[in-house]
mmCIF file of C-alpha atoms and ligand atoms in Angstrom:
data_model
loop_
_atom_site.group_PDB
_atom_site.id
_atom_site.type_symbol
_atom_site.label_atom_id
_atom_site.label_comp_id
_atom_site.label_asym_id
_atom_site.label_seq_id
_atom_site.Cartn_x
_atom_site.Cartn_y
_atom_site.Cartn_z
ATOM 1 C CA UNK V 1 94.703 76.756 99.229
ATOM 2 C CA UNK V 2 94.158 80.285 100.193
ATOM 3 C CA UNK V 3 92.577 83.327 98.107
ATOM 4 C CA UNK V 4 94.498 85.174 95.724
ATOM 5 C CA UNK V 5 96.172 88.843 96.830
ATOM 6 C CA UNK V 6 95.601 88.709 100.384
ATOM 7 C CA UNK V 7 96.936 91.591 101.962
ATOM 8 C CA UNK V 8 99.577 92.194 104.451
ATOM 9 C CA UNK V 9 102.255 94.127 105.707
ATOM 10 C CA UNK V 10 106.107 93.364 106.196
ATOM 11 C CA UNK V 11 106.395 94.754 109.931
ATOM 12 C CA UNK V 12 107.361 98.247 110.915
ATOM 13 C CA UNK V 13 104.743 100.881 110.416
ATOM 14 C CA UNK V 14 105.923 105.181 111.072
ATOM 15 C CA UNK V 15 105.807 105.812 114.773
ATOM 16 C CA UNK V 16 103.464 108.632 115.900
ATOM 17 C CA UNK V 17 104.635 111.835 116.504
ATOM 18 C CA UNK V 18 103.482 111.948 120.323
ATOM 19 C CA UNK V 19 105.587 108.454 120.733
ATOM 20 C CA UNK V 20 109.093 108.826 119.456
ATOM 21 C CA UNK V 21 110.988 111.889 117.908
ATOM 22 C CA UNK V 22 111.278 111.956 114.579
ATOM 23 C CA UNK V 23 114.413 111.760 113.059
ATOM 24 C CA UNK V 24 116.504 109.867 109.557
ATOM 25 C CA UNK V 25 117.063 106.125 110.216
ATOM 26 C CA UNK V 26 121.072 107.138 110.046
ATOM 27 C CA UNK V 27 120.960 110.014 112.151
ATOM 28 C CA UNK V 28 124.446 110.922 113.773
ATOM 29 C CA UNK V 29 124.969 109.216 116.706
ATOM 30 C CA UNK V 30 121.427 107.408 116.490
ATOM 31 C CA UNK V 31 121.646 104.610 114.055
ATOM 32 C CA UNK V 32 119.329 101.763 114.139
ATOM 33 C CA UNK V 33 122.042 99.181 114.911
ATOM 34 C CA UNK V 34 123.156 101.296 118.062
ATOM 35 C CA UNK V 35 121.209 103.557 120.245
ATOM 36 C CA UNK V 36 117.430 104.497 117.992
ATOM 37 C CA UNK V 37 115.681 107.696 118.278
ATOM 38 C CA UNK V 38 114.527 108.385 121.514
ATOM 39 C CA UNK V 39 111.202 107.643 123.379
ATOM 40 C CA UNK V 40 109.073 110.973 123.932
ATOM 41 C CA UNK V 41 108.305 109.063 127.441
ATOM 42 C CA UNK V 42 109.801 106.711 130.175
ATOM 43 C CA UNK V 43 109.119 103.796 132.009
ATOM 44 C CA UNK V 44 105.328 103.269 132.586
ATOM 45 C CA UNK V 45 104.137 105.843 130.549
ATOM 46 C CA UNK V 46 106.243 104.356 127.677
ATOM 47 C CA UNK V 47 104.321 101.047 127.816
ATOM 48 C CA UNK V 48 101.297 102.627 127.823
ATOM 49 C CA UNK V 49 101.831 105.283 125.475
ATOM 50 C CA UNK V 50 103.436 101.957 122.826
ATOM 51 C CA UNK V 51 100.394 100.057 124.424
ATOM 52 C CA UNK V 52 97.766 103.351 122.258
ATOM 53 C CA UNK V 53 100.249 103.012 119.228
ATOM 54 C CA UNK V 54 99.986 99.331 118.641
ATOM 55 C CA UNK V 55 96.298 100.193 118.621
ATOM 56 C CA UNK V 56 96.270 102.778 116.443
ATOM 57 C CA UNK V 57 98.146 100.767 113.555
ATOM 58 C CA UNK V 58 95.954 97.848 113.811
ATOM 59 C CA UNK V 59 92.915 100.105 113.740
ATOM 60 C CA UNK V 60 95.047 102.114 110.875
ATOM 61 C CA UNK V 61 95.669 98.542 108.973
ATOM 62 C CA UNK V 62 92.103 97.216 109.771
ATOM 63 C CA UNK V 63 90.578 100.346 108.104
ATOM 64 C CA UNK V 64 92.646 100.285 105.087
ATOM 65 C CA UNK V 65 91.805 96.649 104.739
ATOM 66 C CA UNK V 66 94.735 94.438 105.548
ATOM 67 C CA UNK V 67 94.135 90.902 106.275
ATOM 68 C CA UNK V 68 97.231 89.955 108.258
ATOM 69 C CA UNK V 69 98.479 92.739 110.796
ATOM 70 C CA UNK V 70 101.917 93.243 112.304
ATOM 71 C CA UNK V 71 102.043 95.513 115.612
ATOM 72 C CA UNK V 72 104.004 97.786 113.021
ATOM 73 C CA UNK V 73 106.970 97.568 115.635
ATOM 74 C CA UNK V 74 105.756 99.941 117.554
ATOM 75 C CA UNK V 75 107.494 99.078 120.675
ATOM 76 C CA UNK V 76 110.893 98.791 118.590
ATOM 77 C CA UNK V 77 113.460 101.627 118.326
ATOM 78 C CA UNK V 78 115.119 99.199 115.728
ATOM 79 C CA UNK V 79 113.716 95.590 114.434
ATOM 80 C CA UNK V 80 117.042 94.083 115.390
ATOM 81 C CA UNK V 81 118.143 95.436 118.677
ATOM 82 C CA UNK V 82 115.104 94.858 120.410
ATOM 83 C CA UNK V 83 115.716 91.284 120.489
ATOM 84 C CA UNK V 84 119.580 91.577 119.906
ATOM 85 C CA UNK V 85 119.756 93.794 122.969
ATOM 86 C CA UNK V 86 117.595 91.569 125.288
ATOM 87 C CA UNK V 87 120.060 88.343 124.330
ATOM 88 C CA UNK V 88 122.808 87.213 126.833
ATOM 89 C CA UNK V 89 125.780 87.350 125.412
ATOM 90 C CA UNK V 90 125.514 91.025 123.891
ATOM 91 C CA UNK V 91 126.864 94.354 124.854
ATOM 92 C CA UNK V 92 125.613 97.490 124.112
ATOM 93 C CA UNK V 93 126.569 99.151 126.561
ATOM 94 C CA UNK V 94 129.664 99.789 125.098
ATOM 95 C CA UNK V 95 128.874 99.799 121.021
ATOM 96 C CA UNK V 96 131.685 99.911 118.665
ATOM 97 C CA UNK V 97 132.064 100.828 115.265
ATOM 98 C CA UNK V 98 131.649 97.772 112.176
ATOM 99 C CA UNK V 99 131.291 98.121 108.288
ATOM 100 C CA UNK V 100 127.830 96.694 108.158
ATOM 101 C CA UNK V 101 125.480 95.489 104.922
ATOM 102 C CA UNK V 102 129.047 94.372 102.885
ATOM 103 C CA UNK V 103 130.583 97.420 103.146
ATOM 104 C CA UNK V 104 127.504 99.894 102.729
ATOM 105 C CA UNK V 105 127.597 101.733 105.955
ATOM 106 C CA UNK V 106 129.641 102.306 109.187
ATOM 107 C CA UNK V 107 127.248 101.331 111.896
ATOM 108 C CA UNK V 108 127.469 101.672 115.299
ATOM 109 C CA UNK V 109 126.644 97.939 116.416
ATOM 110 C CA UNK V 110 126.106 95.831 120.061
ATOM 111 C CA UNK V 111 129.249 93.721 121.086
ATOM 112 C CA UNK V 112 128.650 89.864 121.187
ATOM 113 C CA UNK V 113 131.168 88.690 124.656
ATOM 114 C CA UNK V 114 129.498 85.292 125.546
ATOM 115 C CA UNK V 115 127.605 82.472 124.606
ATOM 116 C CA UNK V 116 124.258 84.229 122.436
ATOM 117 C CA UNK V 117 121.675 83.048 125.463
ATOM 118 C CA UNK V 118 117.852 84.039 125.860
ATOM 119 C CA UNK V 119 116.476 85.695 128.773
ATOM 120 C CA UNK V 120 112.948 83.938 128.317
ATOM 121 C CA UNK V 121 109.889 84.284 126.114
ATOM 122 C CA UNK V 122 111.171 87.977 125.069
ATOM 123 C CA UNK V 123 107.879 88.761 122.822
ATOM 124 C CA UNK V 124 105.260 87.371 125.131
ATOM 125 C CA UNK V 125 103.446 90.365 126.214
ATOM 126 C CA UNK V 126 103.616 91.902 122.584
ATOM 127 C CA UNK V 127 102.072 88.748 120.689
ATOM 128 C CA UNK V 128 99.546 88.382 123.603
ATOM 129 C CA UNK V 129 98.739 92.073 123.451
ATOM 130 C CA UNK V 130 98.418 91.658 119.191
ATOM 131 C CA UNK V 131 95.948 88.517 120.585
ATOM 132 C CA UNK V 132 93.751 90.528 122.679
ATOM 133 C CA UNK V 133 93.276 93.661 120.129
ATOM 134 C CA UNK V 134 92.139 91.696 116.829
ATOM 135 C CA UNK V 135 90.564 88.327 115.737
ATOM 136 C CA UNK V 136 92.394 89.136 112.205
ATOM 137 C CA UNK V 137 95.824 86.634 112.011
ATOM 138 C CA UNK V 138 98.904 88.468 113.345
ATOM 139 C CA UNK V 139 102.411 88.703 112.205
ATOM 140 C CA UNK V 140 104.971 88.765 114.471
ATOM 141 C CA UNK V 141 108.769 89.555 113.127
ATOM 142 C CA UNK V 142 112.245 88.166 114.500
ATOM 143 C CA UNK V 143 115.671 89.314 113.067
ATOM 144 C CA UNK V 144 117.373 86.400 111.148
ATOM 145 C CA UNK V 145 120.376 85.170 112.053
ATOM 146 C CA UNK V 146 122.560 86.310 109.407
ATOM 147 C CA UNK V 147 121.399 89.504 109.556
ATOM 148 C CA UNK V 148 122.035 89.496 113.429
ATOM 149 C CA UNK V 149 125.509 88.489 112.816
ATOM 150 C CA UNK V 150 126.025 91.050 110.347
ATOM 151 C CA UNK V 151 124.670 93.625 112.844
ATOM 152 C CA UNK V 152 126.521 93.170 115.753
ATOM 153 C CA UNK V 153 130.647 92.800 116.250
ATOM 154 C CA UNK V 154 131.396 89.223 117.264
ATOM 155 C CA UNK V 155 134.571 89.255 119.766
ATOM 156 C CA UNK V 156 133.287 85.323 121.204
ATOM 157 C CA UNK V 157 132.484 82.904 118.661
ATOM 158 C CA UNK V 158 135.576 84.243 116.043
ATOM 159 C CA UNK V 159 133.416 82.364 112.937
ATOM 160 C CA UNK V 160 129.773 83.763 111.166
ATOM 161 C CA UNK V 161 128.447 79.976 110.880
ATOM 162 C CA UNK V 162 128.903 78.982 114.389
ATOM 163 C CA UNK V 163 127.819 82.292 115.736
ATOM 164 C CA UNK V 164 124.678 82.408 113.260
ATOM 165 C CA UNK V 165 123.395 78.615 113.977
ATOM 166 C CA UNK V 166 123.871 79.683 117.926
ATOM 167 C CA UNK V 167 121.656 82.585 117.356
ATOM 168 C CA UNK V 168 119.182 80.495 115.153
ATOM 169 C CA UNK V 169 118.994 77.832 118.135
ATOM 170 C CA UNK V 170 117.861 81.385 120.582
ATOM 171 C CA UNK V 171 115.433 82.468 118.028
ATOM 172 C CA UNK V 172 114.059 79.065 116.769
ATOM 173 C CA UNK V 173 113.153 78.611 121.049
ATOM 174 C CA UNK V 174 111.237 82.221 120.726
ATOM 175 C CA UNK V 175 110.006 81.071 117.809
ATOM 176 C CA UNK V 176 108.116 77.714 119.251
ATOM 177 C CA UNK V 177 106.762 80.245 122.046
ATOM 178 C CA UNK V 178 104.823 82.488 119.626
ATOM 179 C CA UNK V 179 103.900 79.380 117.433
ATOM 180 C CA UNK V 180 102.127 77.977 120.307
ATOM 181 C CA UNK V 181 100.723 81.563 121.385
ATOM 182 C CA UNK V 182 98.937 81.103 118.196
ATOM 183 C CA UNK V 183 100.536 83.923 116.136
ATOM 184 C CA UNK V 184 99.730 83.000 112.430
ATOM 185 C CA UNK V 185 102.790 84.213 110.412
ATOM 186 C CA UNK V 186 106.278 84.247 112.025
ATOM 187 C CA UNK V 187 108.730 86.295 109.911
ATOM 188 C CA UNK V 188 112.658 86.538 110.130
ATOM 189 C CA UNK V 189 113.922 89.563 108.283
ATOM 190 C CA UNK V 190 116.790 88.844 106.479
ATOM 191 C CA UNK V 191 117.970 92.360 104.527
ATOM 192 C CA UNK V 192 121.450 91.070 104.357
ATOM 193 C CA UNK V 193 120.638 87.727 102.750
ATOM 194 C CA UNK V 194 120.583 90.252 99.393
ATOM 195 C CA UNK V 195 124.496 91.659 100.210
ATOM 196 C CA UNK V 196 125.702 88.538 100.576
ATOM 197 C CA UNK V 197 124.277 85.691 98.048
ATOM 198 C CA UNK V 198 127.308 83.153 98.515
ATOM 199 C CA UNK V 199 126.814 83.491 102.517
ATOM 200 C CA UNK V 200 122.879 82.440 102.254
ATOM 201 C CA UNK V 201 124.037 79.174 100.161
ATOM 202 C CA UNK V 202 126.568 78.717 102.448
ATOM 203 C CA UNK V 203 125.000 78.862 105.293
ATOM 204 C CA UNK V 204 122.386 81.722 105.187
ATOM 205 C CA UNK V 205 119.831 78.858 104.340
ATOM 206 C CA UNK V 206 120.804 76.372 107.024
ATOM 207 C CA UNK V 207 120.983 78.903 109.990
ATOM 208 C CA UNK V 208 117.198 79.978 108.650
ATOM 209 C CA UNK V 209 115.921 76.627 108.528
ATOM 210 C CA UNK V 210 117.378 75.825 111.953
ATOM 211 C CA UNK V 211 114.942 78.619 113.184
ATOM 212 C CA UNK V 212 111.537 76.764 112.130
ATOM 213 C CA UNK V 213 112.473 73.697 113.783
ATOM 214 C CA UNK V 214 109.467 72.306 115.776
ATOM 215 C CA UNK V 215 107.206 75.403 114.288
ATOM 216 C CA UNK V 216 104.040 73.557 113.554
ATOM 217 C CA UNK V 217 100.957 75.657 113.417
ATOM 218 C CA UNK V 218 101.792 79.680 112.135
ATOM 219 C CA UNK V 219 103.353 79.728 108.940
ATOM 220 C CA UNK V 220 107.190 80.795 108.584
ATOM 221 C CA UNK V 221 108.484 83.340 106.104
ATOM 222 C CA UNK V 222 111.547 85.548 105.463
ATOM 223 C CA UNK V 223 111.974 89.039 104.444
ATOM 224 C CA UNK V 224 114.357 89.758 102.066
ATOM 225 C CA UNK V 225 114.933 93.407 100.953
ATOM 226 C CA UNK V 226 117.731 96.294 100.269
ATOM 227 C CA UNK V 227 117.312 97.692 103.301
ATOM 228 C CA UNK V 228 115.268 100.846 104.389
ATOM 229 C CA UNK V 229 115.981 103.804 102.304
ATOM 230 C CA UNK V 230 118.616 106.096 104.423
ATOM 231 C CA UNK V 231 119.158 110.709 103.262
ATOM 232 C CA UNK V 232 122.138 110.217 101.919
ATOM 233 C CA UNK V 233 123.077 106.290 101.374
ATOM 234 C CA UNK V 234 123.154 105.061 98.692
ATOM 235 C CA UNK V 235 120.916 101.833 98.034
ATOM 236 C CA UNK V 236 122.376 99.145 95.987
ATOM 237 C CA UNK V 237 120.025 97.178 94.371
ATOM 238 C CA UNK V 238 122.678 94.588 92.911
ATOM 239 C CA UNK V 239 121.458 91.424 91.069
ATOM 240 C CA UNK V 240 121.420 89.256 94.273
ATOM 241 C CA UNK V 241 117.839 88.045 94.228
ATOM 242 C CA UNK V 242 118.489 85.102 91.437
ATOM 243 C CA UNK V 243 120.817 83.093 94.030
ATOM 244 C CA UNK V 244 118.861 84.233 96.508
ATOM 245 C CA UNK V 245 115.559 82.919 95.453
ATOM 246 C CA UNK V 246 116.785 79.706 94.147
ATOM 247 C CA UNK V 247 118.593 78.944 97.598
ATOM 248 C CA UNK V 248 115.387 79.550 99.358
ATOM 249 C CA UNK V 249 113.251 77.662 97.219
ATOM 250 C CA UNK V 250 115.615 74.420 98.900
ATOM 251 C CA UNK V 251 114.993 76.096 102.540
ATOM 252 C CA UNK V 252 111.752 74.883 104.545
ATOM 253 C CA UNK V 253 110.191 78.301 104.835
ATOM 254 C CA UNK V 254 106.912 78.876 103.958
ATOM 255 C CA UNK V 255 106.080 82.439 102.863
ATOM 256 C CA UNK V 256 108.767 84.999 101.192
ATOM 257 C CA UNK V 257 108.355 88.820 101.845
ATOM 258 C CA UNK V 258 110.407 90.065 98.845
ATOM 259 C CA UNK V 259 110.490 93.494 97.219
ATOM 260 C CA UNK V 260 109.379 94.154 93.467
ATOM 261 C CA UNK V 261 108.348 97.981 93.516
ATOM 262 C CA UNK V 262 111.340 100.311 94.214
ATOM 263 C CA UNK V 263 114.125 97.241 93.015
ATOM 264 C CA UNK V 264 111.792 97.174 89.531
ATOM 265 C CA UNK V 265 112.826 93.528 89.483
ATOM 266 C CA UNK V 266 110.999 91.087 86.747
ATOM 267 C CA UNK V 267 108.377 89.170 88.551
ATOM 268 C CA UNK V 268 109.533 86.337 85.988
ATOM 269 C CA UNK V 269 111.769 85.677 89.074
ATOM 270 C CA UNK V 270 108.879 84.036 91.420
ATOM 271 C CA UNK V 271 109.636 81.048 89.002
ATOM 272 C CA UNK V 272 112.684 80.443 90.939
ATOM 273 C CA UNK V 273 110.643 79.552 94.032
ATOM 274 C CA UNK V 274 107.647 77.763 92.861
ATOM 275 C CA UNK V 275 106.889 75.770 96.205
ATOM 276 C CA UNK V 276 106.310 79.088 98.002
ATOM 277 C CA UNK V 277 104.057 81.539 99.049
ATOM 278 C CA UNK V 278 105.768 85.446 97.996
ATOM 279 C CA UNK V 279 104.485 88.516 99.770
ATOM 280 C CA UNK V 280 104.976 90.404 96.764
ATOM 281 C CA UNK V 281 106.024 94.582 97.090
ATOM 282 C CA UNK V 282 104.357 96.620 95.089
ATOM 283 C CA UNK V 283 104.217 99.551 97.603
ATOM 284 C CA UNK V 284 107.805 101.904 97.583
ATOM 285 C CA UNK V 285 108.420 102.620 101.089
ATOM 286 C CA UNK V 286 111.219 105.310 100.098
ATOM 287 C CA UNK V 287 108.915 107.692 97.825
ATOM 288 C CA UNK V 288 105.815 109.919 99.561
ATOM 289 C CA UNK V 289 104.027 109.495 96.172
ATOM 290 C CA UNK V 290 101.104 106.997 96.522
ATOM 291 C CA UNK V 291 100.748 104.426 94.090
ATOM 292 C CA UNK V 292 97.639 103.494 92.413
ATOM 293 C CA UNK V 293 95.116 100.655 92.946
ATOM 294 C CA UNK V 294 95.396 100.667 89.205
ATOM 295 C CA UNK V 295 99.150 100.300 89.189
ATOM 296 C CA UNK V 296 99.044 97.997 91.818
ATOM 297 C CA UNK V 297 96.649 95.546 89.956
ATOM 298 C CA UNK V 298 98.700 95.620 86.970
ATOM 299 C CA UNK V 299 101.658 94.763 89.058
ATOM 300 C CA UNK V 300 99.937 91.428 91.020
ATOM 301 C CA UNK V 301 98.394 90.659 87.730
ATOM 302 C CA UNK V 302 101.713 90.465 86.126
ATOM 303 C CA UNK V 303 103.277 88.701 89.189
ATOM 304 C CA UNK V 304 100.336 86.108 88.605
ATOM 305 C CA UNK V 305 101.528 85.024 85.166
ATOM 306 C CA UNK V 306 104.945 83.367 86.958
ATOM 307 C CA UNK V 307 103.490 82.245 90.749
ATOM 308 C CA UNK V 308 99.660 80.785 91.079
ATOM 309 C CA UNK V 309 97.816 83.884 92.752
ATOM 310 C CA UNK V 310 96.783 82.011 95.039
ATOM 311 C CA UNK V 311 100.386 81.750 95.982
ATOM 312 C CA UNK V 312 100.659 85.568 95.848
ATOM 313 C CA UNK V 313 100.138 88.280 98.961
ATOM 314 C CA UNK V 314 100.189 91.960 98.361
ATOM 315 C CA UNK V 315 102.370 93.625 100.698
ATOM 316 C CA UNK V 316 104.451 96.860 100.729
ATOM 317 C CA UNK V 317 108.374 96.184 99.884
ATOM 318 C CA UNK V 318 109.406 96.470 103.446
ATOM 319 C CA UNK V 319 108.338 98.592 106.790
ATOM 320 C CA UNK V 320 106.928 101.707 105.818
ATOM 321 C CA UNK V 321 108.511 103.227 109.131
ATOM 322 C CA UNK V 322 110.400 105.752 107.069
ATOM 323 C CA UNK V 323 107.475 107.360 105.533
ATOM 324 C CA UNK V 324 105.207 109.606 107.423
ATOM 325 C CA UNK V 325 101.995 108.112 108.814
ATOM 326 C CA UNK V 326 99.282 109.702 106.967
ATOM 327 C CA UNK V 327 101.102 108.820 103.784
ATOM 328 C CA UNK V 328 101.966 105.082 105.017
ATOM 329 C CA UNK V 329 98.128 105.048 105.118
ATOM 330 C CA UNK V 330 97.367 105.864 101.965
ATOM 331 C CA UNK V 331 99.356 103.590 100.568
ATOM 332 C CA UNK V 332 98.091 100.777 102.553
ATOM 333 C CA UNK V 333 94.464 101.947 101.454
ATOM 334 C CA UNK V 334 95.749 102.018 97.577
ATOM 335 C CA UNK V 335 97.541 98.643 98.131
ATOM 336 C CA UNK V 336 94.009 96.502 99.392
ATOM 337 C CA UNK V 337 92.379 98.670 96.868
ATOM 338 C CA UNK V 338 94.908 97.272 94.076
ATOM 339 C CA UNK V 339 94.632 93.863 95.449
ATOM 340 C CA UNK V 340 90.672 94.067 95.364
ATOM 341 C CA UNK V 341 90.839 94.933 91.760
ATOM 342 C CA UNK V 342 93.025 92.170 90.936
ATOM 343 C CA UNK V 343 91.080 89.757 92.395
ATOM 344 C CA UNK V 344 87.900 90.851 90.221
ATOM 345 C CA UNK V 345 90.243 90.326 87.347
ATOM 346 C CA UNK V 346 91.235 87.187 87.607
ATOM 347 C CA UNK V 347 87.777 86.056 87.419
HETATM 348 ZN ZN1 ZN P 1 112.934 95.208 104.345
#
C-alpha cells in the first residue's frame, strides 16, 4: 500500500538554455531519431555542464514537490538514441531515412547491421550520480523495445519479433544493473505501443515482459503516450488505449505512465488494468498554459472513482522537454499542488 497521488514525473524535463540550443523536436536535419540538437559544449565541459543540469531539475522537482525524480534526461539529446546509439549492432553513422510512428513521420533513424549487443552497464554513472544528489526515490527511463525497433531501420534480423525480444534481452541486462544500483522505478517508454495496438498483443507485451526478468527490488513501469507534440505534425490521438490497456493489464509490469490531459481520454479506462499502479497525466506538455491545482484535483478525483487512489500517481502526460523551463515549473508546482488538494479530499 502506498499513499494516494504521489507525485512524479515521466522523464525528460526542458534543457537549459546555457546547455543545449534550442530548437523544435523535428527540426530539419535534427530529428530526435537521428542527430538531436546540439551541445552548447564538448567533451569535459559537457559532462560537467549536464553534471549542473541534472542538479538543477532535481532541485527544480524537489522545490515544486515531486516525490519520485527522473534526471529529466538531461544528458540525452533524444530518450532513444542515447541507449540505441551506445548498442553494438547499430549504425548511425550513416542514418537513413524510415516512415516511423505507423506512418506519422519520415525520420531520420540509426541502422541496425549486427547482432543488438551491449557495451556494459551504459547508465551507471547517471543512476549513481541521481544516487549521490537526493535521498528522494529516482526514476530512471530505458526505451522499450518496440519502440526501439520502430526507431531504427533493421537491415540484420529481417523480422520485428526477433529483433525486439533481442533488444529486450540488452535492456532487461541494463535493467538488473540499475535494479541492483537501487534505482526505485525503472521505466521503458513505449510511445509506439499506442500506433500499433495489434503489435503490443502480438508481441509488444512479451518483448516488455522479457525486460523485467530478474528485476526484483525497483518497481517496473511503461510509458505509453502519442508522442511529444512536434510545429507542424499532426498528433493522432486514435482510440488505441482500450487494447492497449487490456494487453498490459496480462503483462508483469508494475506501474503505467499513461496520458489523460491533452488525449481527454475517460479515466473509466483505468478499469481495464485494475492490478496496476497508473501514473496518471493530468499536466499537457504541448500547451504553455498552466493548469490549475483545482483542475488537477478534479481530474485525480475523477480518476479515483475507476482505480483505488492509492493505486493512482500524478504525473505530467509525458516529458515536458518541449515546453520552456520556467513554464515546465509551474506546472510541476500546480501538479503537487493539485495532488495535495486531492488528497485532503479524499478524507
Ligand atoms: Zn510520452
Amino acid at each position: 500500500m502506498s499513499e494516494p497521488f504521489i507525485t512524479t514525473v515521466v522523464g525528460s524535463m526542458p534543457k537549459p538554455v546555457w546547455l543545449m540550443e534550442q530548437l523544435p523536436l523535428n527540426a530539419e536535419g535534427k530529428q530526435v531519431h537521428g542527430k538531436g540538437a546540439d551541445w552548447l559544449y564538448q567533451g569535459d565541459m559537457l559532462e560537467t555542464a549536464q553534471d549542473d543540469a541534472t542538479r538543477l531539475t532535481i532541485h527544480d522537482q524537489i522545490n515544486a514537490g515531486i516525490e519520485v525524480l527522473s534526471d529529466g534526461e538531461q544528458r540525452r539529446s533524444s530518450y532513444l538514441t542515447y541507449i540505441t546509439s551506445r548498442l553494438g549492432g547499430f549504425d548511425y553513422e550513416t542514418v537513413t531515412k524510415k516512415w516511423t510512428r505507423n506512418k506519422r513521420r519520415l525520420a531520420e533513424v540509426g541502422r541496425c547491421v549486427g547482432p543488438v549487443s551491449r557495451p556494459g552497464f551504459m547508465l551507471k554513472r547517471d543512476a549513481e550520480f541521481m544516487l549521490a544528489e537526493t535521498d528522494r526515490p529516482v526514476k530512471i527511463t530505458l526505451p522499450g523495445p518496440m519502440t526501439v525497433v520502430d526507431s531504427t531501420a533493421d537491415e540484420h534480423y529481417g523480422d520485428e519479433e526477433t529483433m525486439a525480444m533481442e533488444v529486450a534481452a540488452v535492456l532487461n541486462e541494463e535493467a538488473k544493473e540499475l535494479d541492483a544500483l537501487g534505482i526505485a522505478v525503472i521505466q521503458f517508454d513505449e510511445p509506439v505501443f499506442s500506433r500499433y495496438p495489434d503489435k503490443v498483443k502480438d508481441w509488444g507485451i512479451k518483448a516488455l515482459d522479457r525486460c523485467l526478468e530478474g528485476v526484483t527490488s525497483a518497481k517496473t513501469a511503461a510509458h505509453v503516450c502519442y508522442s511529444y507534440p512536434m510545429p507542424g505534425v499532426p498528433r493522432p490521438i486514435v482510440d488505441s488505449y482500450p487494447v492497449i490497456l487490456e494487453a498490459l493489464e496480462d503483462s508483469k509490469i508494475d506501474q503505467l505512465a499513461l496520458e489523460f490531459e491533452a488525449s481527454r481520454l475517460d479515466p473509466k479506462l483505468l478499469e481495464l488494468c485494475p492490478s496496476k499502479t497508473v501514473m496518471f497525466g493530468c499536466i499537457d506538455n504541448g500547451i504553455d498554459e498552466i493548469e490549475t491545482p483545482e483542475y488537477v484535483a478534479g481530474k485525480l478525483l475523477a480518476a479515483a472513482k475507476h482505480l483505488p487512489a492509492d493505486q493512482i500517481q500524478a504525473a505530467p502526460d509525458c516529458g515536458l522537454v518541449p515546453l520552456s523551463l520556467d513554464i515546465a515549473r509551474r506546472k510541476l508546482k500546480a501538479m503537487v499542488d493539485g495532488a495535495k488538494l486531492a488528497r485532503e479530499r479524499l478524507s
